mmCIF file of C-alpha atoms in Angstrom:
data_model
loop_
_atom_site.group_PDB
_atom_site.id
_atom_site.type_symbol
_atom_site.label_atom_id
_atom_site.label_comp_id
_atom_site.label_asym_id
_atom_site.label_seq_id
_atom_site.Cartn_x
_atom_site.Cartn_y
_atom_site.Cartn_z
ATOM 1 C CA MET A 1 2.376 -31.458 39.204
ATOM 2 C CA LEU A 2 1.079 -27.902 38.874
ATOM 3 C CA LEU A 3 3.712 -27.175 36.222
ATOM 4 C CA ASN A 4 2.600 -30.196 34.178
ATOM 5 C CA LYS A 5 -1.051 -29.077 34.361
ATOM 6 C CA THR A 6 -0.051 -25.583 33.244
ATOM 7 C CA LYS A 7 1.894 -26.994 30.280
ATOM 8 C CA LEU A 8 -1.076 -29.171 29.347
ATOM 9 C CA LEU A 9 -3.442 -26.185 29.461
ATOM 10 C CA ILE A 10 -1.110 -24.104 27.268
ATOM 11 C CA THR A 11 -0.854 -27.005 24.797
ATOM 12 C CA ILE A 12 -4.654 -27.355 24.598
ATOM 13 C CA ILE A 13 -5.143 -23.597 24.034
ATOM 14 C CA THR A 14 -2.430 -23.586 21.348
ATOM 15 C CA LEU A 15 -4.046 -26.538 19.562
ATOM 16 C CA LEU A 16 -7.444 -24.816 19.640
ATOM 17 C CA VAL A 17 -5.998 -21.621 18.120
ATOM 18 C CA VAL A 18 -4.085 -23.564 15.453
ATOM 19 C CA SER A 19 -7.173 -25.671 14.698
ATOM 20 C CA SER A 20 -9.291 -22.527 14.321
ATOM 21 C CA ASN A 21 -6.744 -20.952 11.932
ATOM 22 C CA VAL A 22 -6.477 -24.172 9.884
ATOM 23 C CA SER A 23 -10.282 -24.358 9.657
ATOM 24 C CA ALA A 24 -10.459 -20.775 8.365
ATOM 25 C CA GLN A 25 -7.680 -21.468 5.854
ATOM 26 C CA ASP A 26 -9.492 -24.572 4.641
ATOM 27 C CA GLN A 27 -12.700 -22.573 4.175
ATOM 28 C CA MET A 28 -10.902 -19.943 2.077
ATOM 29 C CA ALA A 29 -8.611 -22.355 0.203
ATOM 30 C CA GLN A 30 -11.401 -23.700 -1.985
ATOM 31 C CA PHE A 31 -11.655 -20.277 -3.679
ATOM 32 C CA SER A 32 -7.980 -19.243 -3.719
ATOM 33 C CA ASP A 33 -7.373 -20.445 -7.288
ATOM 34 C CA LYS A 34 -9.850 -17.827 -8.491
ATOM 35 C CA ILE A 35 -9.919 -14.999 -5.937
ATOM 36 C CA ASP A 36 -7.243 -12.814 -4.328
ATOM 37 C CA PHE A 37 -8.712 -12.369 -0.838
ATOM 38 C CA ASN A 38 -6.411 -9.493 0.148
ATOM 39 C CA ILE A 39 -7.539 -7.436 -2.829
ATOM 40 C CA LEU A 40 -11.205 -8.397 -2.506
ATOM 41 C CA ASN A 41 -11.221 -7.562 1.211
ATOM 42 C CA GLU A 42 -9.866 -4.037 0.607
ATOM 43 C CA ILE A 43 -12.071 -3.433 -2.442
ATOM 44 C CA ILE A 44 -15.242 -4.318 -0.514
ATOM 45 C CA LYS A 45 -14.347 -1.784 2.175
ATOM 46 C CA MET A 46 -14.010 0.911 -0.526
ATOM 47 C CA SER A 47 -17.082 -0.129 -2.556
ATOM 48 C CA ASP A 48 -20.216 2.036 -2.753
ATOM 49 C CA ASP A 49 -22.620 -0.921 -3.265
ATOM 50 C CA THR A 50 -24.572 0.769 -6.081
ATOM 51 C CA VAL A 51 -24.131 -2.315 -8.262
ATOM 52 C CA TYR A 52 -23.024 -5.797 -7.343
ATOM 53 C CA VAL A 53 -20.860 -8.323 -9.134
ATOM 54 C CA SER A 54 -21.256 -12.096 -9.173
ATOM 55 C CA ASN A 55 -20.954 -15.225 -11.309
ATOM 56 C CA THR A 56 -24.529 -16.011 -10.293
ATOM 57 C CA ASN A 57 -27.803 -14.083 -10.383
ATOM 58 C CA LYS A 58 -30.901 -14.932 -8.341
ATOM 59 C CA ASN A 59 -29.058 -18.043 -7.154
ATOM 60 C CA HIS A 60 -28.419 -19.300 -10.706
ATOM 61 C CA LEU A 61 -24.923 -19.581 -12.172
ATOM 62 C CA SER A 62 -24.289 -17.538 -15.281
ATOM 63 C CA GLU A 63 -24.465 -19.800 -18.340
ATOM 64 C CA ASP A 64 -20.883 -19.052 -19.359
ATOM 65 C CA GLY A 65 -19.517 -19.079 -15.785
ATOM 66 C CA LEU A 66 -18.376 -15.449 -16.099
ATOM 67 C CA PHE A 67 -18.783 -12.594 -13.609
ATOM 68 C CA TYR A 68 -21.331 -9.883 -14.444
ATOM 69 C CA PHE A 69 -22.302 -6.576 -12.870
ATOM 70 C CA TYR A 70 -25.962 -6.268 -11.809
ATOM 71 C CA ASP A 71 -28.197 -3.479 -10.520
ATOM 72 C CA LYS A 72 -30.325 -3.834 -7.379
ATOM 73 C CA ASN A 73 -33.133 -5.431 -9.436
ATOM 74 C CA GLY A 74 -30.874 -8.185 -10.767
ATOM 75 C CA ASN A 75 -30.595 -6.704 -14.270
ATOM 76 C CA LYS A 76 -27.213 -6.559 -15.982
ATOM 77 C CA ALA A 77 -25.628 -3.144 -15.453
ATOM 78 C CA ILE A 78 -22.881 -4.041 -17.961
ATOM 79 C CA GLU A 79 -23.443 -6.544 -20.752
ATOM 80 C CA MET A 80 -19.912 -7.918 -20.900
ATOM 81 C CA GLY A 81 -18.847 -10.786 -18.624
ATOM 82 C CA TYR A 82 -15.377 -11.243 -17.107
ATOM 83 C CA GLU A 83 -13.243 -14.164 -15.950
ATOM 84 C CA VAL A 84 -12.993 -12.430 -12.563
ATOM 85 C CA ALA A 85 -14.407 -9.068 -11.499
ATOM 86 C CA TYR A 86 -14.292 -7.117 -8.235
ATOM 87 C CA PRO A 87 -16.844 -4.528 -7.009
ATOM 88 C CA PHE A 88 -16.680 -0.895 -8.165
ATOM 89 C CA THR A 89 -14.771 1.492 -5.901
ATOM 90 C CA GLY A 90 -16.020 4.759 -7.348
ATOM 91 C CA LYS A 91 -15.447 5.176 -11.069
ATOM 92 C CA SER A 92 -13.543 1.958 -11.772
ATOM 93 C CA ALA A 93 -13.585 -1.776 -11.159
ATOM 94 C CA ILE A 94 -10.807 -4.350 -11.445
ATOM 95 C CA VAL A 95 -11.567 -7.128 -13.946
ATOM 96 C CA LYS A 96 -9.757 -10.014 -15.604
ATOM 97 C CA ASN A 97 -10.334 -10.482 -19.319
ATOM 98 C CA LYS A 98 -8.542 -12.883 -21.680
ATOM 99 C CA GLY A 99 -6.064 -13.783 -18.950
ATOM 100 C CA SER A 100 -4.978 -10.212 -18.172
ATOM 101 C CA TRP A 101 -6.069 -7.700 -15.544
ATOM 102 C CA GLY A 102 -7.486 -4.282 -16.253
ATOM 103 C CA LEU A 103 -9.786 -1.466 -15.128
ATOM 104 C CA ILE A 104 -13.220 -0.637 -16.525
ATOM 105 C CA ASN A 105 -15.485 2.354 -16.031
ATOM 106 C CA ARG A 106 -19.190 2.138 -15.182
ATOM 107 C CA LEU A 107 -20.084 1.821 -18.860
ATOM 108 C CA GLY A 108 -17.929 -1.285 -19.124
ATOM 109 C CA GLU A 109 -15.285 0.485 -21.188
ATOM 110 C CA PHE A 110 -11.651 -0.356 -20.479
ATOM 111 C CA ILE A 111 -9.713 2.439 -18.819
ATOM 112 C CA TYR A 112 -6.623 0.270 -18.891
ATOM 113 C CA GLN A 113 -5.836 -3.342 -19.735
ATOM 114 C CA SER A 114 -2.455 -4.880 -18.990
ATOM 115 C CA GLN A 115 -0.595 -6.763 -21.689
ATOM 116 C CA PHE A 116 0.844 -9.101 -19.062
ATOM 117 C CA PRO A 117 -0.881 -11.949 -17.180
ATOM 118 C CA PHE A 118 0.606 -10.925 -13.810
ATOM 119 C CA PRO A 119 -1.793 -10.198 -10.925
ATOM 120 C CA ILE A 120 -2.728 -6.652 -9.964
ATOM 121 C CA LYS A 121 -1.529 -5.402 -6.564
ATOM 122 C CA LEU A 122 -2.684 -2.634 -4.225
ATOM 123 C CA SER A 123 -0.451 0.025 -2.653
ATOM 124 C CA SER A 124 -0.503 -0.176 1.142
ATOM 125 C CA TYR A 125 -1.605 3.407 1.882
ATOM 126 C CA GLU A 126 -3.924 4.779 -0.833
ATOM 127 C CA LYS A 127 -4.965 1.335 -2.127
ATOM 128 C CA TYR A 128 -4.027 2.323 -5.678
ATOM 129 C CA GLY A 129 -4.151 -0.448 -8.274
ATOM 130 C CA ILE A 130 -0.685 -1.325 -9.569
ATOM 131 C CA PHE A 131 -0.188 -3.204 -12.838
ATOM 132 C CA GLY A 132 3.359 -4.418 -13.357
ATOM 133 C CA ASP A 133 5.584 -7.015 -14.953
ATOM 134 C CA GLY A 134 5.439 -9.303 -11.942
ATOM 135 C CA GLU A 135 7.667 -7.150 -9.726
ATOM 136 C CA ILE A 136 6.564 -4.056 -7.797
ATOM 137 C CA PHE A 137 9.286 -1.455 -7.302
ATOM 138 C CA ASP A 138 9.093 1.515 -4.877
ATOM 139 C CA ASN A 139 6.995 3.562 -7.274
ATOM 140 C CA GLY A 140 7.027 1.317 -10.308
ATOM 141 C CA GLY A 141 4.382 -0.224 -12.527
ATOM 142 C CA VAL A 142 1.316 1.333 -14.119
ATOM 143 C CA ILE A 143 -0.619 2.902 -11.239
ATOM 144 C CA TYR A 144 -4.301 3.886 -11.080
ATOM 145 C CA ASP A 145 -6.432 5.591 -8.447
ATOM 146 C CA LEU A 146 -9.363 3.166 -8.373
ATOM 147 C CA LYS A 147 -11.861 5.708 -7.036
ATOM 148 C CA SER A 148 -11.257 8.300 -9.746
ATOM 149 C CA GLY A 149 -10.097 5.919 -12.477
ATOM 150 C CA THR A 150 -7.111 8.173 -13.217
ATOM 151 C CA GLN A 151 -3.498 7.183 -13.762
ATOM 152 C CA GLN A 152 -0.977 8.162 -11.076
ATOM 153 C CA SER A 153 2.760 8.763 -11.217
ATOM 154 C CA GLY A 154 3.505 7.076 -7.889
ATOM 155 C CA PHE A 155 2.238 6.110 -4.477
ATOM 156 C CA ILE A 156 3.107 6.763 -0.827
ATOM 157 C CA ASN A 157 5.273 4.348 1.085
ATOM 158 C CA CYS A 158 4.580 3.955 4.806
ATOM 159 C CA ALA A 159 6.807 6.225 6.895
ATOM 160 C CA GLU A 160 8.314 5.573 10.324
ATOM 161 C CA PRO A 161 5.939 6.655 13.123
ATOM 162 C CA VAL A 162 6.805 9.553 15.441
ATOM 163 C CA THR A 163 8.069 8.466 18.867
ATOM 164 C CA PRO A 164 5.065 8.166 21.211
ATOM 165 C CA ASP A 165 4.726 10.187 24.437
ATOM 166 C CA TYR A 166 3.744 7.134 26.519
ATOM 167 C CA PHE A 167 5.100 3.601 26.545
ATOM 168 C CA ILE A 168 4.562 0.429 28.598
ATOM 169 C CA ILE A 169 7.390 -1.429 30.336
ATOM 170 C CA LYS A 170 7.509 -4.770 32.135
ATOM 171 C CA THR A 171 9.174 -4.784 35.549
ATOM 172 C CA LYS A 172 11.445 -7.449 37.029
ATOM 173 C CA ALA A 173 8.484 -8.598 39.133
ATOM 174 C CA GLY A 174 6.495 -9.365 35.962
ATOM 175 C CA LYS A 175 4.197 -6.359 36.457
ATOM 176 C CA TYR A 176 3.592 -3.452 34.074
ATOM 177 C CA LYS A 177 4.076 0.323 34.246
ATOM 178 C CA LEU A 178 2.944 3.124 31.943
ATOM 179 C CA ILE A 179 5.774 5.626 31.527
ATOM 180 C CA TYR A 180 5.405 9.262 30.448
ATOM 181 C CA ARG A 181 8.455 9.764 28.226
ATOM 182 C CA LYS A 182 8.841 13.548 28.644
ATOM 183 C CA GLU A 183 9.079 13.346 32.441
ATOM 184 C CA GLU A 184 10.313 9.730 32.666
ATOM 185 C CA LYS A 185 7.769 8.943 35.371
ATOM 186 C CA SER A 186 5.162 6.251 35.946
ATOM 187 C CA ILE A 187 1.562 7.367 35.428
ATOM 188 C CA PHE A 188 0.030 4.926 37.926
ATOM 189 C CA LYS A 189 1.178 4.507 41.533
ATOM 190 C CA THR A 190 0.307 0.793 41.434
ATOM 191 C CA GLU A 191 2.002 -1.660 39.089
ATOM 192 C CA MET A 192 -0.547 -3.596 37.014
ATOM 193 C CA ASP A 193 -0.914 -7.250 36.039
ATOM 194 C CA SER A 194 -1.481 -5.992 32.499
ATOM 195 C CA ILE A 195 -1.966 -2.730 30.587
ATOM 196 C CA VAL A 196 -3.651 -2.917 27.180
ATOM 197 C CA PRO A 197 -3.867 0.252 25.028
ATOM 198 C CA GLN A 198 -6.723 0.788 22.577
ATOM 199 C CA GLU A 199 -4.282 2.207 20.032
ATOM 200 C CA PHE A 200 -0.680 1.143 19.620
ATOM 201 C CA MET A 201 0.821 4.669 19.761
ATOM 202 C CA MET A 202 -0.036 7.058 22.627
ATOM 203 C CA TYR A 203 0.393 10.834 22.325
ATOM 204 C CA ASP A 204 -0.312 13.908 24.498
ATOM 205 C CA GLU A 205 -2.695 15.481 21.990
ATOM 206 C CA ARG A 206 -4.821 12.344 21.803
ATOM 207 C CA PRO A 207 -5.116 10.564 25.171
ATOM 208 C CA ASN A 208 -5.444 6.839 24.645
ATOM 209 C CA LEU A 209 -7.780 4.501 26.489
ATOM 210 C CA LEU A 210 -6.158 1.728 28.516
ATOM 211 C CA ILE A 211 -7.540 -1.453 30.029
ATOM 212 C CA LEU A 212 -5.926 -2.011 33.413
ATOM 213 C CA LYS A 213 -5.908 -5.415 35.111
ATOM 214 C CA ASN A 214 -4.987 -5.942 38.727
ATOM 215 C CA LYS A 215 -5.848 -8.902 40.999
ATOM 216 C CA ASP A 216 -8.142 -10.431 38.330
ATOM 217 C CA LYS A 217 -10.257 -7.284 38.097
ATOM 218 C CA TYR A 218 -10.422 -4.809 35.233
ATOM 219 C CA GLY A 219 -10.678 -1.035 34.950
ATOM 220 C CA LEU A 220 -10.432 1.664 32.312
ATOM 221 C CA SER A 221 -8.215 4.741 32.259
ATOM 222 C CA LEU A 222 -6.806 7.349 29.928
ATOM 223 C CA SER A 223 -3.080 7.347 29.260
ATOM 224 C CA ASN A 224 -2.764 10.623 31.208
ATOM 225 C CA GLY A 225 -3.979 8.798 34.332
ATOM 226 C CA GLN A 226 -7.604 9.944 34.332
ATOM 227 C CA GLU A 227 -9.798 7.145 35.688
ATOM 228 C CA ILE A 228 -12.807 6.163 33.569
ATOM 229 C CA LEU A 229 -13.846 2.919 35.298
ATOM 230 C CA LYS A 230 -12.544 1.654 38.623
ATOM 231 C CA ILE A 231 -10.591 -1.605 38.678
ATOM 232 C CA LYS A 232 -13.463 -3.789 39.888
ATOM 233 C CA HIS A 233 -15.063 -5.279 36.754
ATOM 234 C CA GLU A 234 -15.018 -8.951 35.750
ATOM 235 C CA LYS A 235 -13.896 -8.385 32.142
ATOM 236 C CA ILE A 236 -13.167 -5.501 29.752
ATOM 237 C CA GLN A 237 -11.956 -5.839 26.150
ATOM 238 C CA PHE A 238 -11.325 -3.568 23.187
ATOM 239 C CA LEU A 239 -13.038 -4.270 19.870
ATOM 240 C CA GLY A 240 -11.800 -1.679 17.398
ATOM 241 C CA LYS A 241 -13.394 1.618 18.482
ATOM 242 C CA TYR A 242 -15.711 -0.162 20.944
ATOM 243 C CA ILE A 243 -15.169 -1.042 24.591
ATOM 244 C CA MET A 244 -16.689 -4.377 25.676
ATOM 245 C CA LEU A 245 -17.724 -4.722 29.323
ATOM 246 C CA LEU A 246 -18.919 -8.064 30.722
ATOM 247 C CA GLU A 247 -21.526 -7.858 33.478
ATOM 248 C CA ASN A 248 -23.655 -10.799 34.651
ATOM 249 C CA LYS A 249 -22.925 -12.790 31.462
ATOM 250 C CA VAL A 250 -24.038 -9.885 29.262
ATOM 251 C CA TRP A 251 -21.632 -7.966 27.016
ATOM 252 C CA LYS A 252 -22.152 -4.212 26.929
ATOM 253 C CA TYR A 253 -20.659 -2.346 23.974
ATOM 254 C CA TYR A 254 -19.638 1.277 24.547
ATOM 255 C CA LEU A 255 -18.119 4.138 22.597
ATOM 256 C CA PHE A 256 -15.924 6.687 24.345
ATOM 257 C CA GLU A 257 -17.223 10.135 23.390
ATOM 258 C CA ASN A 258 -16.915 13.568 25.048
ATOM 259 C CA ASN A 259 -14.736 12.068 27.754
ATOM 260 C CA LYS A 260 -17.348 9.514 28.845
ATOM 261 C CA LEU A 261 -18.677 6.082 27.905
ATOM 262 C CA LYS A 262 -21.798 5.881 25.745
ATOM 263 C CA LEU A 263 -23.681 2.554 25.752
ATOM 264 C CA ILE A 264 -24.470 1.384 22.199
ATOM 265 C CA VAL A 265 -25.965 -2.069 22.753
ATOM 266 C CA SER A 266 -26.078 -4.981 25.211
ATOM 267 C CA SER A 267 -25.898 -8.551 23.943
ATOM 268 C CA GLU A 268 -25.281 -12.152 24.945
ATOM 269 C CA PHE A 269 -22.829 -12.420 22.040
ATOM 270 C CA GLN A 270 -19.110 -11.824 22.486
ATOM 271 C CA CYS A 271 -17.706 -10.365 19.264
ATOM 272 C CA THR A 272 -14.186 -11.448 18.367
ATOM 273 C CA SER A 273 -13.336 -8.870 15.687
ATOM 274 C CA PRO A 274 -14.692 -5.464 14.607
ATOM 275 C CA THR A 275 -16.405 -5.092 11.226
ATOM 276 C CA TYR A 276 -16.020 -2.353 8.635
ATOM 277 C CA GLN A 277 -19.774 -1.629 8.425
ATOM 278 C CA SER A 278 -20.916 1.565 10.185
ATOM 279 C CA ASN A 279 -24.153 -0.095 11.368
ATOM 280 C CA ALA A 280 -22.443 -3.138 12.888
ATOM 281 C CA ILE A 281 -20.360 -3.930 15.966
ATOM 282 C CA GLY A 282 -18.435 -7.073 15.097
ATOM 283 C CA VAL A 283 -18.229 -10.725 14.098
ATOM 284 C CA TYR A 284 -19.216 -13.457 16.544
ATOM 285 C CA SER A 285 -19.581 -17.240 16.392
ATOM 286 C CA LYS A 286 -22.016 -19.587 18.114
ATOM 287 C CA ASP A 287 -22.481 -23.331 17.662
ATOM 288 C CA LYS A 288 -19.820 -23.319 14.892
ATOM 289 C CA LYS A 289 -21.765 -20.733 12.871
ATOM 290 C CA TYR A 290 -20.774 -17.112 12.235
ATOM 291 C CA ASN A 291 -22.819 -13.922 12.280
ATOM 292 C CA ILE A 292 -22.523 -10.148 12.724
ATOM 293 C CA LEU A 293 -23.905 -8.152 15.648
ATOM 294 C CA LYS A 294 -25.443 -4.834 14.568
ATOM 295 C CA ILE A 295 -25.557 -1.649 16.647
ATOM 296 C CA ASN A 296 -29.316 -2.072 17.105
ATOM 297 C CA GLY A 297 -28.773 -5.491 18.716
ATOM 298 C CA GLU A 298 -29.973 -7.444 15.677
ATOM 299 C CA ASN A 299 -27.868 -9.811 13.572
ATOM 300 C CA LEU A 300 -27.778 -11.025 9.971
ATOM 301 C CA SER A 301 -30.814 -13.038 8.862
ATOM 302 C CA GLN A 302 -28.407 -15.669 7.519
ATOM 303 C CA GLU A 303 -25.762 -17.557 9.491
ATOM 304 C CA PHE A 304 -22.522 -18.479 7.727
ATOM 305 C CA ASP A 305 -20.028 -21.320 7.934
ATOM 306 C CA TYR A 306 -17.320 -18.660 8.195
ATOM 307 C CA ILE A 307 -16.994 -14.846 8.237
ATOM 308 C CA ASN A 308 -13.582 -13.182 7.988
ATOM 309 C CA ILE A 309 -12.302 -10.805 10.679
ATOM 310 C CA ASP A 310 -13.255 -7.613 8.796
ATOM 311 C CA GLY A 311 -16.813 -8.769 8.142
ATOM 312 C CA THR A 312 -16.393 -8.327 4.380
ATOM 313 C CA LEU A 313 -16.688 -11.978 3.300
ATOM 314 C CA GLY A 314 -18.769 -14.962 4.298
ATOM 315 C CA ILE A 315 -18.713 -18.617 3.231
ATOM 316 C CA LEU A 316 -21.864 -20.716 3.058
ATOM 317 C CA ASN A 317 -22.528 -23.967 1.206
ATOM 318 C CA ASN A 318 -19.324 -23.746 -0.873
ATOM 319 C CA SER A 319 -20.228 -20.233 -2.037
ATOM 320 C CA LEU A 320 -18.333 -17.026 -1.324
ATOM 321 C CA TRP A 321 -20.569 -14.139 -0.218
ATOM 322 C CA ILE A 322 -19.925 -10.398 -0.038
ATOM 323 C CA LEU A 323 -21.174 -8.627 3.094
ATOM 324 C CA SER A 324 -21.972 -5.078 1.999
ATOM 325 C CA SER A 325 -21.434 -1.777 3.837
ATOM 326 C CA LYS A 326 -25.043 -1.912 5.087
ATOM 327 C CA ALA A 327 -24.532 -5.475 6.387
ATOM 328 C CA ASN A 328 -26.560 -7.009 3.572
ATOM 329 C CA PHE A 329 -25.153 -9.977 1.643
ATOM 330 C CA TYR A 330 -25.102 -11.609 -1.764
ATOM 331 C CA ILE A 331 -23.285 -14.465 -3.525
ATOM 332 C CA PHE A 332 -20.070 -13.276 -5.161
ATOM 333 C CA TYR A 333 -18.697 -16.586 -6.385
ATOM 334 C CA LYS A 334 -20.485 -19.908 -6.576
ATOM 335 C CA LYS A 335 -18.494 -22.980 -7.568
#
């Protein structure tokens, strides 16, 4: 009987997760014929926000349906319109003109325009723009540093990481140990119900924070064994660089600095993903609406139907919005 209840609970949780992912995909799918979300997401995180780009201005669609660049007053910063355009990332911006992708400078002049209709791609490390013939080889294609607007001869491929000094193992009893590789010994005397590291790789020169769970209580420790919080708290979670501590139905968000916890803000909202903005904590949802919690405890003045996990994009009323580095927002693409 207990086994059947457990299976039912797992099934319900799985369906909720799948339903949530499908809902997000449905929200984004309505724009996928026009926008490459992977590129846009990375470009927004590199953008300096000095001008914005949209196919609408002051909530009115452009007459020709093209994307234009505007200054903070809503005046055109560049006269030419584009089939698709992404924000500036320094000296260049990616645009689509006459079916082909290219780069323009801040005067609207083309730095490069491909002769092929194939989509532009980004390198994984430097986020260089790569124009090719439809296939990207190890260092192939026409490559541009988007920030400087200069052509490059190649890009860096991700290397294999160095072996970490600490690693987590699961015992036969279903418990967990943290092992120090150099001495092949367990850091903690007690085996834990779970050990969650803040960063995936743990090294001697950079002690990693760990969330320890034992007997349904949570604590915080460094990977070298130094105790930060005793295992007595009701809930602790990592959110990017932040540590979330639940106390009396209130979430407290901390940073770990100078070997101690520094409280940033307390809130009723439980963030589910960290944002890229320096003045924000993370994305949260309430009553099927999405918002961003800022480090001062405030949130966005506008709720959204959906916000992506990086806090770069929001969807509201069939329009795609850009959430800027200062946690402001504007319509990027209106259908």
